């Protein structure tokens, strides 16, 4: 497995958009256009590949000086349960730390919030249901001393 930074013109980026749509929005009948949000253009995108095929994706956004957000973490269904999600999360956290992060936040689906607790993320705020999908999310924060 290889993790690399990708540009928004890369075929891997286009594959990641399709994966994100398929896993987060397609079951709700939402269009592909919903996949990109206001953070898309100002984010750094990461792809995990095996034999040049996308296995997992995540993005990292600097929100403010030394404050980052990890989002859009997805793993191809046939590769789930093999530790690839943890591997790409670890990589993105290390990139943020190397870039001077004092804290990293994310919005986790409540059903997978235990995964992020393993990295030291703590719940911050209250559970909110995403209006478009009805899926409960919780804001989580990882702080570095």
XYZ file of N, CA and C in Angstrom:
435
model
N 0.837 -1.184 0.000
C 0.000 0.000 0.000
C 0.882 1.248 0.000
N 0.419 2.235 -0.703
C 1.150 3.492 -0.809
C 0.163 4.632 -0.532
N 0.576 5.616 0.275
C -0.237 6.807 0.513
C 0.489 7.981 -0.114
N -0.253 8.751 -0.902
C 0.351 9.883 -1.587
C -0.611 11.072 -1.597
N -0.011 12.244 -1.661
C -0.810 13.452 -1.858
C -1.208 13.493 -3.332
N -2.458 13.858 -3.584
C -2.936 13.920 -4.964
C -3.529 15.301 -5.243
N -3.475 15.705 -6.499
C -4.072 16.985 -6.903
C -5.521 16.756 -7.318
N -6.261 17.850 -7.417
C -7.664 17.710 -7.813
C -7.823 17.498 -9.320
N -6.710 17.331 -10.029
C -6.780 16.972 -11.450
C -6.374 15.507 -11.676
N -6.010 14.821 -10.629
C -5.557 13.437 -10.709
C -6.728 12.482 -10.953
N -6.494 11.431 -11.729
C -7.528 10.389 -11.862
C -7.893 9.762 -10.512
N -6.934 9.698 -9.591
C -7.226 9.170 -8.256
C -8.190 10.078 -7.502
N -8.071 11.378 -7.713
C -9.000 12.318 -7.082
C -10.412 12.090 -7.619
N -10.536 11.921 -8.921
C -11.860 11.662 -9.507
C -12.434 10.350 -8.970
N -11.576 9.340 -8.817
C -12.021 8.070 -8.238
C -12.466 8.268 -6.790
N -11.743 9.118 -6.051
C -12.104 9.398 -4.655
C -13.455 10.108 -4.571
N -13.707 11.054 -5.467
C -15.004 11.729 -5.474
C -16.132 10.722 -5.702
N -15.927 9.813 -6.634
C -16.950 8.796 -6.901
C -17.162 7.898 -5.686
N -16.070 7.523 -5.021
C -16.170 6.691 -3.821
C -16.886 7.441 -2.708
N -16.513 8.686 -2.497
C -17.179 9.496 -1.468
C -18.675 9.588 -1.743
N -19.040 9.846 -2.991
C -20.458 9.946 -3.331
C -21.168 8.621 -3.079
N -20.546 7.544 -3.539
C -21.156 6.220 -3.389
C -21.379 5.858 -1.926
N -20.389 6.141 -1.062
C -20.496 5.735 0.340
C -21.271 6.711 1.213
N -21.251 7.991 0.866
C -21.896 8.983 1.732
C -23.259 9.471 1.236
N -23.497 9.473 -0.072
C -24.677 10.169 -0.583
C -25.591 9.372 -1.511
N -25.050 8.415 -2.257
C -25.838 7.724 -3.293
C -27.070 7.030 -2.719
N -26.926 6.384 -1.569
C -28.066 5.674 -0.974
C -29.224 6.603 -0.609
N -28.953 7.895 -0.546
C -29.982 8.874 -0.196
C -30.534 9.577 -1.431
N -30.106 9.112 -2.608
C -30.579 9.686 -3.859
C -30.055 11.080 -4.133
N -28.940 11.431 -3.507
C -28.371 12.773 -3.675
C -27.439 12.800 -4.889
N -27.403 13.925 -5.597
C -26.597 14.003 -6.826
C -25.099 14.078 -6.532
N -24.300 13.748 -7.529
C -22.842 13.780 -7.430
C -22.340 15.165 -7.011
N -23.015 16.212 -7.453
C -22.575 17.587 -7.167
C -22.508 17.882 -5.668
N -23.244 17.137 -4.864
C -23.273 17.371 -3.417
C -21.952 16.954 -2.753
N -21.153 16.163 -3.454
C -19.940 15.581 -2.884
C -18.899 16.633 -2.503
N -18.752 17.670 -3.297
C -17.760 18.714 -3.010
C -18.386 19.788 -2.136
N -17.666 20.171 -1.091
C -18.156 21.218 -0.198
C -17.208 22.421 -0.224
N -17.442 23.356 0.670
C -16.675 24.605 0.694
C -15.195 24.415 1.062
N -14.828 23.267 1.603
C -13.433 23.024 1.978
C -12.616 22.376 0.856
N -13.274 21.906 -0.159
C -12.638 21.088 -1.203
C -11.397 21.743 -1.815
N -11.530 22.973 -2.261
C -10.442 23.645 -2.988
C -9.251 23.992 -2.101
N -9.497 24.179 -0.803
C -8.417 24.592 0.099
C -7.869 23.439 0.924
N -8.096 22.224 0.482
C -7.667 21.038 1.217
C -6.529 20.336 0.498
N -5.803 19.539 1.278
C -4.802 18.647 0.727
C -5.438 17.263 0.698
N -5.329 16.585 -0.441
C -6.008 15.317 -0.659
C -5.000 14.171 -0.644
N -5.398 13.065 0.003
C -4.516 11.911 0.140
C -5.219 10.648 -0.353
N -4.496 9.857 -1.122
C -5.020 8.593 -1.630
C -4.109 7.455 -1.192
N -4.731 6.387 -0.750
C -4.008 5.148 -0.505
C -4.301 4.246 -1.702
N -3.244 3.716 -2.291
C -3.422 2.889 -3.478
C -2.737 1.534 -3.314
N -3.244 0.599 -4.088
C -2.624 -0.701 -4.235
C -2.662 -1.003 -5.723
N -1.514 -1.201 -6.312
C -1.409 -1.427 -7.763
C -2.111 -0.308 -8.540
N -1.893 0.926 -8.107
C -2.422 2.130 -8.760
C -3.949 2.276 -8.650
N -4.603 1.419 -7.880
C -6.051 1.501 -7.672
C -6.331 2.114 -6.308
N -7.341 2.981 -6.235
C -7.709 3.642 -4.987
C -8.245 2.632 -3.981
N -7.695 2.670 -2.788
C -8.145 1.828 -1.684
C -8.832 2.698 -0.623
N -8.233 3.860 -0.324
C -8.772 4.752 0.706
C -8.406 6.196 0.359
N -9.127 7.112 0.982
C -8.944 8.544 0.715
C -9.233 9.317 2.001
N -8.562 10.443 2.143
C -8.863 11.406 3.198
C -8.361 12.775 2.751
N -8.883 13.798 3.396
C -8.366 15.134 3.091
C -8.078 15.868 4.393
N -7.176 16.833 4.276
C -6.724 17.631 5.413
C -6.851 19.094 5.040
N -7.457 19.866 5.929
C -7.674 21.286 5.673
C -7.142 22.093 6.845
N -6.345 23.124 6.546
C -5.940 24.055 7.602
C -7.059 25.075 7.739
N -7.724 25.065 8.906
C -8.847 25.974 9.152
C -8.360 27.353 9.593
N -7.400 27.333 10.489
C -6.757 28.533 11.022
C -5.312 28.137 11.316
N -4.498 29.098 11.666
C -3.112 28.775 11.971
C -3.045 27.705 13.059
N -2.368 26.606 12.756
C -2.158 25.481 13.671
C -3.425 24.691 14.015
N -4.519 24.935 13.303
C -5.768 24.199 13.526
C -6.208 23.559 12.211
N -6.359 22.248 12.248
C -6.646 21.474 11.039
C -7.927 20.671 11.191
N -8.429 20.241 10.047
C -9.608 19.376 10.024
C -9.333 18.219 9.075
N -9.621 17.009 9.555
C -9.580 15.815 8.714
C -11.021 15.514 8.328
N -11.215 15.207 7.049
C -12.581 14.926 6.615
C -12.596 13.974 5.426
N -13.791 13.511 5.124
C -14.057 12.680 3.943
C -13.245 11.387 3.931
N -13.070 10.765 5.075
C -12.310 9.517 5.159
C -13.178 8.381 4.610
N -12.689 7.731 3.564
C -13.428 6.618 2.969
C -12.479 5.487 2.608
N -12.992 4.278 2.700
C -12.252 3.083 2.305
C -13.169 2.265 1.397
N -12.624 1.820 0.265
C -13.396 0.963 -0.644
C -13.987 -0.199 0.159
N -15.264 -0.496 -0.029
C -15.910 -1.548 0.770
C -15.161 -2.889 0.802
N -14.597 -3.319 -0.318
C -13.903 -4.611 -0.314
C -12.584 -4.568 0.457
N -12.129 -3.369 0.822
C -10.897 -3.216 1.598
C -11.170 -2.833 3.057
N -12.419 -2.699 3.425
C -12.745 -2.315 4.798
C -12.448 -3.456 5.762
N -12.159 -3.085 7.001
C -11.872 -4.078 8.028
C -10.461 -4.630 7.990
N -9.591 -4.012 7.204
C -8.213 -4.490 7.067
C -7.191 -3.505 7.631
N -7.675 -2.453 8.295
C -6.765 -1.483 8.898
C -6.367 -0.327 8.003
N -6.901 -0.266 6.790
C -6.514 0.802 5.863
C -7.016 2.172 6.321
N -8.188 2.205 6.920
C -8.695 3.465 7.459
C -7.765 4.006 8.531
N -7.353 3.135 9.432
C -6.420 3.546 10.491
C -5.099 4.025 9.901
N -4.658 3.355 8.868
C -3.375 3.704 8.248
C -3.423 5.098 7.611
N -4.488 5.402 6.894
C -4.560 6.716 6.250
C -4.803 7.811 7.285
N -5.569 7.514 8.332
C -5.775 8.495 9.406
C -4.446 8.801 10.088
N -3.674 7.769 10.396
C -2.357 7.955 11.020
C -1.489 8.846 10.145
N -1.480 8.578 8.853
C -0.671 9.361 7.917
C -1.091 10.835 7.923
N -2.378 11.085 7.855
C -2.866 12.470 7.791
C -2.608 13.200 9.115
N -2.752 12.519 10.234
C -2.420 13.127 11.531
C -0.944 13.510 11.561
N -0.078 12.636 11.085
C 1.362 12.930 11.073
C 1.679 14.128 10.173
N 1.016 14.240 9.040
C 1.216 15.391 8.153
C 0.791 16.667 8.876
N -0.350 16.621 9.557
C -0.831 17.802 10.287
C 0.154 18.187 11.393
N 0.627 17.199 12.152
C 1.593 17.487 13.218
C 2.865 18.093 12.641
N 3.359 17.529 11.555
C 4.567 18.039 10.903
C 4.362 19.477 10.423
N 3.115 19.806 10.063
C 2.785 21.152 9.588
C 2.546 22.130 10.731
N 2.672 21.668 11.975
C 2.540 22.553 13.127
C 1.190 22.525 13.819
N 0.393 21.516 13.567
C -0.941 21.452 14.178
C -0.865 21.429 15.693
N -1.679 22.254 16.308
C -1.884 22.220 17.758
C -3.155 21.447 18.072
N -4.060 21.403 17.077
C -5.270 20.607 17.238
C -5.803 20.203 15.867
N -6.493 19.072 15.884
C -7.146 18.556 14.685
C -8.585 18.240 15.070
N -9.509 18.638 14.223
C -10.904 18.297 14.476
C -11.437 17.455 13.335
N -12.518 16.789 13.611
C -13.250 16.058 12.581
C -14.690 15.898 13.032
N -15.547 15.606 12.080
C -16.944 15.298 12.369
C -17.131 13.824 12.056
N -17.297 13.022 13.109
C -17.369 11.575 12.945
C -18.812 11.100 12.938
N -19.086 10.131 12.069
C -20.356 9.436 12.216
C -20.309 8.773 13.585
N -21.373 8.914 14.338
C -21.400 8.373 15.699
C -21.065 6.878 15.694
N -21.480 6.183 14.665
C -21.256 4.732 14.593
C -19.778 4.349 14.520
N -18.902 5.276 14.136
C -17.463 4.971 14.053
C -16.619 5.872 14.958
N -17.251 6.555 15.893
C -16.496 7.477 16.754
C -15.473 6.746 17.624
N -15.711 5.470 17.936
C -14.728 4.712 18.719
C -13.389 4.612 17.997
N -13.425 4.524 16.684
C -12.194 4.474 15.890
C -11.341 5.712 16.173
N -11.950 6.865 16.184
C -11.211 8.112 16.385
C -10.742 8.256 17.832
N -11.488 7.704 18.778
C -11.044 7.718 20.171
C -9.727 6.969 20.315
N -9.515 5.929 19.502
C -8.258 5.175 19.539
C -7.052 6.070 19.230
N -7.268 7.144 18.493
C -6.188 8.081 18.141
C -6.070 9.216 19.151
N -6.964 9.244 20.147
C -6.935 10.296 21.151
C -7.952 11.400 20.930
N -8.775 11.296 19.887
C -9.822 12.295 19.665
C -10.849 12.182 20.781
N -11.344 13.344 21.201
C -12.384 13.395 22.230
C -13.595 14.112 21.669
N -14.762 13.670 22.120
C -16.000 14.298 21.672
C -16.047 15.740 22.152
N -16.563 16.591 21.283
C -16.621 18.018 21.560
C -17.979 18.507 21.065
N -18.838 18.873 21.983
C -20.159 19.311 21.570
C -21.163 18.173 21.631
N -22.271 18.367 20.945
C -23.358 17.403 20.996
C -23.538 16.719 19.652
N -24.175 15.570 19.687
C -24.484 14.839 18.463
C -25.440 15.679 17.615
N -25.129 15.768 16.328
C -25.989 16.484 15.386
C -26.315 15.555 14.230
N -27.556 15.605 13.816
C -27.985 14.796 12.688
C -27.806 15.614 11.414
N -27.086 15.039 10.437
C -26.871 15.718 9.166
C -28.219 15.784 8.435
N -28.604 16.985 8.084
C -29.916 17.216 7.493
C -30.155 16.413 6.211
N -29.161 16.364 5.332
C -29.335 15.695 4.039
C -29.464 14.178 4.134
N -28.804 13.579 5.128
C -28.751 12.123 5.194
C -29.428 11.524 6.420
N -29.624 12.319 7.457
C -30.208 11.800 8.691
C -29.224 11.018 9.545
N -27.930 11.066 9.197
C -26.920 10.306 9.937
C -26.356 11.163 11.072
N -26.386 10.630 12.313
C -25.834 11.387 13.446
C -24.311 11.457 13.402
N -23.793 12.660 13.640
C -22.359 12.925 13.692
C -22.019 13.620 15.001
N -20.769 13.491 15.403
C -20.268 14.185 16.596
C -18.940 14.842 16.231
N -18.765 16.083 16.664
C -17.508 16.776 16.454
C -16.506 16.233 17.454
N -15.297 15.942 16.964
C -14.249 15.394 17.819
C -12.977 16.207 17.637
N -12.167 16.244 18.677
C -10.971 17.081 18.678
C -9.789 16.287 19.232
N -8.635 16.481 18.597
C -7.372 15.934 19.066
C -6.453 17.113 19.293
N -5.976 17.277 20.531
C -5.103 18.400 20.848
C -3.713 17.896 21.197
N -2.717 18.681 20.780
C -1.319 18.365 21.064
C -0.772 19.401 22.036
N 0.047 18.956 22.964
C 0.609 19.916 23.940
C 1.849 20.570 23.407
